[in-house]
CSV table of C-alpha atoms in Angstrom, one decimal:
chain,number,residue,atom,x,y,z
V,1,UNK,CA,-0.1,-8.9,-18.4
V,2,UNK,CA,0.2,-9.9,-22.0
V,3,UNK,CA,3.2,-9.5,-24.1
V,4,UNK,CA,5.4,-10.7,-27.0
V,5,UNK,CA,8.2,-13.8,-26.1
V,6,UNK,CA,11.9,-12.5,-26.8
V,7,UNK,CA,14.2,-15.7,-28.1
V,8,UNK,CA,17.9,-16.4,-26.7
V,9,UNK,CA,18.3,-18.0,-30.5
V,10,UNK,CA,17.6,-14.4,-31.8
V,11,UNK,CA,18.9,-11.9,-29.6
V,12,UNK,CA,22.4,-14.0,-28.0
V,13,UNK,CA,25.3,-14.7,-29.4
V,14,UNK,CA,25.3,-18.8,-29.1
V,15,UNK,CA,29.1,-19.0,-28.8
V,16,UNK,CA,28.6,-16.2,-25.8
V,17,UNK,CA,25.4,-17.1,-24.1
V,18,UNK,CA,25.0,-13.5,-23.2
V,19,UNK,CA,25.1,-10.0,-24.5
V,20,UNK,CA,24.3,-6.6,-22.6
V,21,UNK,CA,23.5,-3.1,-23.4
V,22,UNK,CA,22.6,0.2,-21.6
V,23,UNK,CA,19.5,1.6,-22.4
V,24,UNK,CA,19.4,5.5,-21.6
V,25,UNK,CA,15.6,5.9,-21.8
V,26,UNK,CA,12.9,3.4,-20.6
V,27,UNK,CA,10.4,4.7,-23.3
V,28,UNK,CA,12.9,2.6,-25.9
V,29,UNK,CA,12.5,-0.4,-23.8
V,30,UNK,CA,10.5,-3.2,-25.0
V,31,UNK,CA,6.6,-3.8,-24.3
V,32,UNK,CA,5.4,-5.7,-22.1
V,33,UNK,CA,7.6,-8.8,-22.8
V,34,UNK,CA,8.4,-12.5,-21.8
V,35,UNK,CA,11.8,-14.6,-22.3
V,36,UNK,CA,13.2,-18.0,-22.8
V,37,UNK,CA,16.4,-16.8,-20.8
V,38,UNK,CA,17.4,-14.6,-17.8
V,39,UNK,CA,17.8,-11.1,-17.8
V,40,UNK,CA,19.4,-9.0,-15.1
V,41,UNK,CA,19.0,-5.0,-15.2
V,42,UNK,CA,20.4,-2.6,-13.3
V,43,UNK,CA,18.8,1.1,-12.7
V,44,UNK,CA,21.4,3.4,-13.7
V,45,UNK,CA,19.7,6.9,-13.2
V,46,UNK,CA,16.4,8.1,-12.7
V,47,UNK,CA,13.2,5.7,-11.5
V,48,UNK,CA,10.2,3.7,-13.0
V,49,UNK,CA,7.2,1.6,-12.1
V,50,UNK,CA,8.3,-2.5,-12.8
V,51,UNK,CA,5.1,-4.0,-14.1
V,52,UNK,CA,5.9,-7.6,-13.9
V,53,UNK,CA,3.5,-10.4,-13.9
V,54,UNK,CA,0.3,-8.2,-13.5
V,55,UNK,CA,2.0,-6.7,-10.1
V,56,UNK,CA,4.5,-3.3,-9.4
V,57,UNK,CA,7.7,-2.7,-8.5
V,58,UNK,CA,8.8,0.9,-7.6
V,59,UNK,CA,12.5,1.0,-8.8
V,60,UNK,CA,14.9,3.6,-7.8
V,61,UNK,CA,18.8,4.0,-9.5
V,62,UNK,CA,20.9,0.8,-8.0
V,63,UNK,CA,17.9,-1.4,-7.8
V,64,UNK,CA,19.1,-4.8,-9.6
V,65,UNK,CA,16.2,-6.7,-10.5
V,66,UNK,CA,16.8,-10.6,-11.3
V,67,UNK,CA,14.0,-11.7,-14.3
V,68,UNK,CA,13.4,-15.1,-14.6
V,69,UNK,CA,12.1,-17.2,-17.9
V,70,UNK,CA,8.6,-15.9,-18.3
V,71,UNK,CA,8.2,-13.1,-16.3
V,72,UNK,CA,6.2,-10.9,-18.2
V,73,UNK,CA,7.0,-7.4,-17.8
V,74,UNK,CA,7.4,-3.7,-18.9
V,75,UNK,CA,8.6,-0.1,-18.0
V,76,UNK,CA,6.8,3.0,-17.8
V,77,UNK,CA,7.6,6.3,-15.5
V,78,UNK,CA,6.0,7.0,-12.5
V,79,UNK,CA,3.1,9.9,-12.4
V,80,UNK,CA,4.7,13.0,-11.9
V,81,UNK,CA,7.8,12.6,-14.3
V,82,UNK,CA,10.2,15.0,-14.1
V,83,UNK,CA,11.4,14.5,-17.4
V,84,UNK,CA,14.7,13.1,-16.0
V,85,UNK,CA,15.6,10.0,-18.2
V,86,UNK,CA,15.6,6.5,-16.7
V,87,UNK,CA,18.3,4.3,-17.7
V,88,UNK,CA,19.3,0.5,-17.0
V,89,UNK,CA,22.3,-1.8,-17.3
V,90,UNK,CA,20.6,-5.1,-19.1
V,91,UNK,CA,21.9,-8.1,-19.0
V,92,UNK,CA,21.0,-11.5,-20.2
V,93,UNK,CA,21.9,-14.9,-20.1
V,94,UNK,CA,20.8,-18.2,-21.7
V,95,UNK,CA,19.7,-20.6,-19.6
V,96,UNK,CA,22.5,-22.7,-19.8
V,97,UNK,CA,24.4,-20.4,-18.4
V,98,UNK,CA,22.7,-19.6,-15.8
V,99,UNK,CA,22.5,-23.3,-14.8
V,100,UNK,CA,26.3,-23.6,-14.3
V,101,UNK,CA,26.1,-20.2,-12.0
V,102,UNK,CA,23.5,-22.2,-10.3
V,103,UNK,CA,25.6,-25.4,-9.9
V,104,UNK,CA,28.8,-23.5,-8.9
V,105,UNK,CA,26.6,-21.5,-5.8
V,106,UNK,CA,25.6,-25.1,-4.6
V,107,UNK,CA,22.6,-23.6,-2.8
V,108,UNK,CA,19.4,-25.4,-3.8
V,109,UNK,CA,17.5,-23.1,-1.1
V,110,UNK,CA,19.1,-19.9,-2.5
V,111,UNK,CA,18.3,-20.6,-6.3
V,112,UNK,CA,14.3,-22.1,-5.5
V,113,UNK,CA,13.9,-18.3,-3.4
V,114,UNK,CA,15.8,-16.9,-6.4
V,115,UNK,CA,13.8,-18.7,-9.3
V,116,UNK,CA,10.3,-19.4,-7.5
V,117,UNK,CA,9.3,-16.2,-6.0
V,118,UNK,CA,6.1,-14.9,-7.7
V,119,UNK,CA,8.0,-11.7,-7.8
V,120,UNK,CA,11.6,-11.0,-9.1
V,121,UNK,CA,13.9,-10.8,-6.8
V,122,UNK,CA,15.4,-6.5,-6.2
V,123,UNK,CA,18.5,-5.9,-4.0
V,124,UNK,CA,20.3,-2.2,-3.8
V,125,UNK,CA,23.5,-1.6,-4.8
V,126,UNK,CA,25.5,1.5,-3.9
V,127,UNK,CA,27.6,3.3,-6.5
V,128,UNK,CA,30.8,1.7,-6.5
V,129,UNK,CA,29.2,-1.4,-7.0
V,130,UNK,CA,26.9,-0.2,-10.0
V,131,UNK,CA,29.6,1.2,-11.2
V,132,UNK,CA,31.9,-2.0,-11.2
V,133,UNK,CA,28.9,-4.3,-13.1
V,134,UNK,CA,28.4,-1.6,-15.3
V,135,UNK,CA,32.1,-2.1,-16.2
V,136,UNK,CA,33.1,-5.7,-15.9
V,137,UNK,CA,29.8,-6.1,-18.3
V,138,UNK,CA,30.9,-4.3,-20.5
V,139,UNK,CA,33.8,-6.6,-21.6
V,140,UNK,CA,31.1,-9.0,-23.0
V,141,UNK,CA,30.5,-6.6,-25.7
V,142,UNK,CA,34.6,-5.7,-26.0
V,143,UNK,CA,35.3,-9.3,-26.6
V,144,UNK,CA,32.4,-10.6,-28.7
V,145,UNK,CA,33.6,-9.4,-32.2
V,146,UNK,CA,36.9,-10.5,-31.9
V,147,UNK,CA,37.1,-13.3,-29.3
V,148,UNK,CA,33.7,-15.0,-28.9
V,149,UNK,CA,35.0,-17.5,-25.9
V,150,UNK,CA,36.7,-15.1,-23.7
V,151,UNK,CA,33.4,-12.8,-24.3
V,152,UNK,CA,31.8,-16.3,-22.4
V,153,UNK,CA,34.3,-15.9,-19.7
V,154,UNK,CA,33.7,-12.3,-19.0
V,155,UNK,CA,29.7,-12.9,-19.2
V,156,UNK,CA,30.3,-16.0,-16.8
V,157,UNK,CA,31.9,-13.5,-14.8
V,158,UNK,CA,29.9,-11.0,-14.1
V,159,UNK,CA,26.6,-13.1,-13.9
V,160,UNK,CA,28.1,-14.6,-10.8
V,161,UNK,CA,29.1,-11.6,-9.4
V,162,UNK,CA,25.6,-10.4,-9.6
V,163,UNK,CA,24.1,-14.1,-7.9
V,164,UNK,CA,27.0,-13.4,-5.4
V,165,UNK,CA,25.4,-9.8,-4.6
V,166,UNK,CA,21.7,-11.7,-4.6
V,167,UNK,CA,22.6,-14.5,-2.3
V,168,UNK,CA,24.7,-12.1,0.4
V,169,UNK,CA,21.3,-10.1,0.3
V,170,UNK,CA,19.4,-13.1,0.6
V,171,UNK,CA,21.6,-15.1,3.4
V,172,UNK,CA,21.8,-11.5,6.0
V,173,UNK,CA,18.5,-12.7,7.2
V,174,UNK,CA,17.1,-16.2,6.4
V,175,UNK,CA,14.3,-15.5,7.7
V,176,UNK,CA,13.0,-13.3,4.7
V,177,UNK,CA,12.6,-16.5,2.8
V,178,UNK,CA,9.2,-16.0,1.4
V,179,UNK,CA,6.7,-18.4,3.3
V,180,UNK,CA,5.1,-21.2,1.2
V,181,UNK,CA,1.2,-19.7,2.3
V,182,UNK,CA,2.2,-16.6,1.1
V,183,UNK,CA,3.5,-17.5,-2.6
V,184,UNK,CA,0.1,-19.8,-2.9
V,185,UNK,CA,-2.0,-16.5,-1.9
V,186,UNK,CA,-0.3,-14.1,-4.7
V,187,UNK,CA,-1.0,-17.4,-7.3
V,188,UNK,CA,-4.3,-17.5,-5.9
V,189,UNK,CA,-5.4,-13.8,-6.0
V,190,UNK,CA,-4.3,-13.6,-9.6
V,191,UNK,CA,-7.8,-14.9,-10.5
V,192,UNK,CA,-10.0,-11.9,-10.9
V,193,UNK,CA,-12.9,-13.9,-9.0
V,194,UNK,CA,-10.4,-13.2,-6.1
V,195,UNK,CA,-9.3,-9.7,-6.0
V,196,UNK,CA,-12.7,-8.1,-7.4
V,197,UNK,CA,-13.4,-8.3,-3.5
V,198,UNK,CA,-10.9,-6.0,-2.4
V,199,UNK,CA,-8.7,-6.8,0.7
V,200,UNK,CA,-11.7,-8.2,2.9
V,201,UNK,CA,-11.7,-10.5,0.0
V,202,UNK,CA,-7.5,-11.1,0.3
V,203,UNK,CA,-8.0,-11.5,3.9
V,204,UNK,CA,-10.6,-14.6,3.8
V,205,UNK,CA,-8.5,-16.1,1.1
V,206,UNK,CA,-5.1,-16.0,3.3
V,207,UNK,CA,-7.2,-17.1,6.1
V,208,UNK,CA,-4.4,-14.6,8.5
V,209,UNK,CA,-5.6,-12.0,10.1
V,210,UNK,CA,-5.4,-8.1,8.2
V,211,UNK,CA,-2.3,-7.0,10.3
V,212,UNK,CA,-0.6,-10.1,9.4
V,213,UNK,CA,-1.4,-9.8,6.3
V,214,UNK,CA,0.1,-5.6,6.1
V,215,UNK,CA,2.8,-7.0,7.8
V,216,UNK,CA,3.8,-9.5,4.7
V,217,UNK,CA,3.1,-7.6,2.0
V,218,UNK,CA,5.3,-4.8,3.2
V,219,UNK,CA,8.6,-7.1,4.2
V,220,UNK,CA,8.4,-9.1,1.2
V,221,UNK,CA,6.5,-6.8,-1.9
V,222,UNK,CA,7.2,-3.6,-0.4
V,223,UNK,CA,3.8,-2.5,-0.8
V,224,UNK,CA,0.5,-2.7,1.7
V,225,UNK,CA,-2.0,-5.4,0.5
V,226,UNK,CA,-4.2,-2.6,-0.3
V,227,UNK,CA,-2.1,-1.1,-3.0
V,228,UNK,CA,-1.3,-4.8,-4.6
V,229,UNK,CA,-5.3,-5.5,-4.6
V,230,UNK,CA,-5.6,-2.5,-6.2
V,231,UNK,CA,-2.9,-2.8,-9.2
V,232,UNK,CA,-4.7,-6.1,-10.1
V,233,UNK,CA,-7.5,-4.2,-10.3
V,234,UNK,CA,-7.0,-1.4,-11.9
V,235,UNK,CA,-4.7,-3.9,-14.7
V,236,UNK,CA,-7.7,-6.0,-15.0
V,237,UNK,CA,-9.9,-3.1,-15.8
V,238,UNK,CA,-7.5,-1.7,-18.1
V,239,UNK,CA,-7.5,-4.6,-20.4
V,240,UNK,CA,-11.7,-4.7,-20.4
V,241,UNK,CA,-11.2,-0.8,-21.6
V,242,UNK,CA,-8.5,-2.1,-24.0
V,243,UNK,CA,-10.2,-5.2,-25.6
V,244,UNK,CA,-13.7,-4.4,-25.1
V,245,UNK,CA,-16.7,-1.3,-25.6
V,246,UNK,CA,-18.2,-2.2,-21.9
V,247,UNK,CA,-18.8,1.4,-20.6
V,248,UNK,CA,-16.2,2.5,-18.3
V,249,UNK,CA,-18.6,2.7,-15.3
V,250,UNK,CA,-19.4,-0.8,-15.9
V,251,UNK,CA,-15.5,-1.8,-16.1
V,252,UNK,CA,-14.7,-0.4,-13.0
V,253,UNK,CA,-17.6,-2.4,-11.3
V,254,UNK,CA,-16.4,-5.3,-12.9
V,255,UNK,CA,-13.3,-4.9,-11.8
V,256,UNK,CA,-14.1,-4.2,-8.2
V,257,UNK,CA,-14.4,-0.7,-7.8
V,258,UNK,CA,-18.0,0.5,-6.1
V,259,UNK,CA,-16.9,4.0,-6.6
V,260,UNK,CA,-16.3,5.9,-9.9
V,261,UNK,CA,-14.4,8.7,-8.4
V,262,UNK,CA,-12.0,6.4,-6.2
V,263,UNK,CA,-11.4,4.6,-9.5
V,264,UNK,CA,-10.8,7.4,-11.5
V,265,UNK,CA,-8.4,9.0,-9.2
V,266,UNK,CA,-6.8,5.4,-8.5
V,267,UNK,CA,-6.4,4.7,-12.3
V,268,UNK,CA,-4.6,8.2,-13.4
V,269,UNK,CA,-2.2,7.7,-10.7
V,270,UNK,CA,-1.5,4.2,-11.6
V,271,UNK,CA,-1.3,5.4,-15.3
V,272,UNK,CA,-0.9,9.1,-16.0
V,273,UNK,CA,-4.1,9.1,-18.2
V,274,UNK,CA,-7.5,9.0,-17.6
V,275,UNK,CA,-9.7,5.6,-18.5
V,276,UNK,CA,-11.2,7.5,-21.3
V,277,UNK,CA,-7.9,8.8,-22.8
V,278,UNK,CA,-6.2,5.2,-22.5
V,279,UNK,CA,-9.2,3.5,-24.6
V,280,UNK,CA,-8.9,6.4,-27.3
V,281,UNK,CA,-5.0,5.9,-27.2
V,282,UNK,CA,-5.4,2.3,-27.8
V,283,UNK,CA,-8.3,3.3,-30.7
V,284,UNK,CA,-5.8,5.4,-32.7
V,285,UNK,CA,-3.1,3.0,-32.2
V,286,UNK,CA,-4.8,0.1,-33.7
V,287,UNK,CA,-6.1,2.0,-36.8
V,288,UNK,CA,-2.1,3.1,-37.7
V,289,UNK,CA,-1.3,-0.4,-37.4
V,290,UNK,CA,-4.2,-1.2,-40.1
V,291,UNK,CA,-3.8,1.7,-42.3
C-alpha cells in the first residue's frame, strides 16, 4: 500500500506533542497514509475495513487501534453500507512522547509486542470506557489555545491511559504474544513471488502444517489464512489495474487468481466496484488532476 507521509512538525503543536479530533465520517479521512508519530483511533459509531500495511482489519465501534510510525493505512466502508456514518476518536502523539509512556510502563516485552507486530495492535472497549477517552482527550484541545503545557499534561494523560488499556489486554493471556515464525512469515509473504501461490503456497513457506496455520491466523489476525492470501492478492492486482493497461484477465493471473469469476466476485466484495469500474475511476481521476 502506497501513500503520502503525514509530519508531527506540521500537524502537532510542538509545545503539546499531541492534538486530537473526531472525525464523523471515514470518507473525510485521509488516503492511504504513513506517519513520523503515533496515532491512536478510536471507533466511535458505525464500522470500516482497516487497510493497513497491504492487510485488513474489520473494525467495529470501540475497537481502539494503536498505529505505529510507518504504518501505511486508510479507511473505506465495508460492502454492503448502510449509509450509517463511521466515526473515530484520533489521537496522536510525537514520538517523544510516546517514548516517556514507554519508559514509565517499564515493560520492554509489552512495548516490542506493541511496536513490532506486523499488524497494529486492536483491543475493545465498552461504552463507558469510549466514552471516558473521548472526554479526557478532549482537554488537549480545551487547553491548547490558552495553556499550551497543561494541554501536554492532559495529552500525557490520556496516552497512558490508552497503553494502560493495551497492556491489561495484552498481559490477560501471555501467551498471545505473537510467535517470532509467525511475524517472519507475514514479512515473508508480502513479496508477491510468495502469495501468487495461494495458501498451498503459505503453507510451504511456514513450513507448519494448514490447521496450524488456520489456527494462527485466526487468534492473532482474526482472519483465516485464506482470506489474508487473498487481500494481498486482490491489493496487488488492484495496483497492476491502477498503474498499468495489462488486460484485467491477465492481472488476475498475475496476481494469482486461475479463475476470472472467483476473482471477480472476490474483488467487488473486497472493494464495492468491479475491476473495470476501479481502472475507469482511477482514469477520470487522473485527468481532473491534469486539467
Amino acid at each position: 500500500m502506497n501513500g503520502n507521509t503525514l509530519y508531527a512538525s506540521e500537524l502537532i503543536h510542538s509545545a503539546v506533542g499531541s492534538n486530537c479530533h473526531i472525525e464523523r465520517d471515514i470518507k473525510n479521512a485521509s488516503p492511504p497514509h504513513s506517519h513520523d508519530y503515533y496515532e491512536v483511533f478510536i471507533i466511535l459509531a458505525g464500522s470500516c475495513i482497516h487497510r493497513v500495511n497491504d492487510a485488513v482489519q474489520q473494525l467495529k465501534a470501540g475497537d481502539m487501534v494503536f498505529i505505529r510510525p510507518d504504518d501505511t493505512h486508510s479507511y473505506e466502508y465495508a460492502p454492503g453500507y448502510t449509509g450509517t456514518p463511521c466515526s473515530f476518536l484520533n489521537v496522536n502523539f510525537i514520538k517523544e512522547s510516546a517514548d516517556s509512556a514507554f519508559a514509565y510502563l517499564d515493560n520492554r516485552e509489552f512495548v516490542h509486542a506493541l511496536t513490532k507486530a506486523p499488524m497494529p495492535p486492536v483491543i475493545s472497549l465498552d461504552a463507558a470506557q469510549t466514552e471516558a477517552m473521548v472526554k479526557k482527550s478532549s482537554q488537549i484541545n480545551v487547553y491548547e489555545p490558552i495553556n499550551p503545557a497543561k494541554a501536554r499534561i492532559a495529552a500525557r494523560s490520556i496516552l497512558i491511559d490508552m497503553l494502560t488499556c493495551f497492556y491489561l489486554s495484552y498481559t490477560q493471556d501471555c501467551s498471545e504474544h505473537t510467535p517470532k515464525w509467525f511475524e517472519e512469515l507475514l514479512l515473508d509473504v508480502q513479496r508477491n513471488n510468495h502469495f501468487i501461490y495461494g495458501l498451498g503456497g503459505l503453507t510451504e513457506l511456514s513450513g507448519k502444517s494448514p490447521g496450524h496455520l488456520n489456527r494462527m491466523f485466526k487468534k492473532y489476525m482474526g482472519i483465516t489464512p485464506t482470506e489474508y492470501i487473498n487481500s494481498l492478492k486482490l491489493n496487488y492486482a488492484k495496483i497492476l489495474l491502477i498503474t498499468t493497461d495489462m488486460p484485467i484477465i491477465n492481472a488476475s493471473f498475475e496476481a494469482g487468481f486461475d479463475n476470472l469469476s472467483h476473482f471477480y466476485h472476490l474483488f467487488k466484495s473486497m472493494y464495492g466496484i468491479s475491476p473495470g469500474q476501479i481502472r475507469k475511476n482511477n482514469t477520470q481521476n487522473q485527468r481532473q488532476l491534469q486539467s
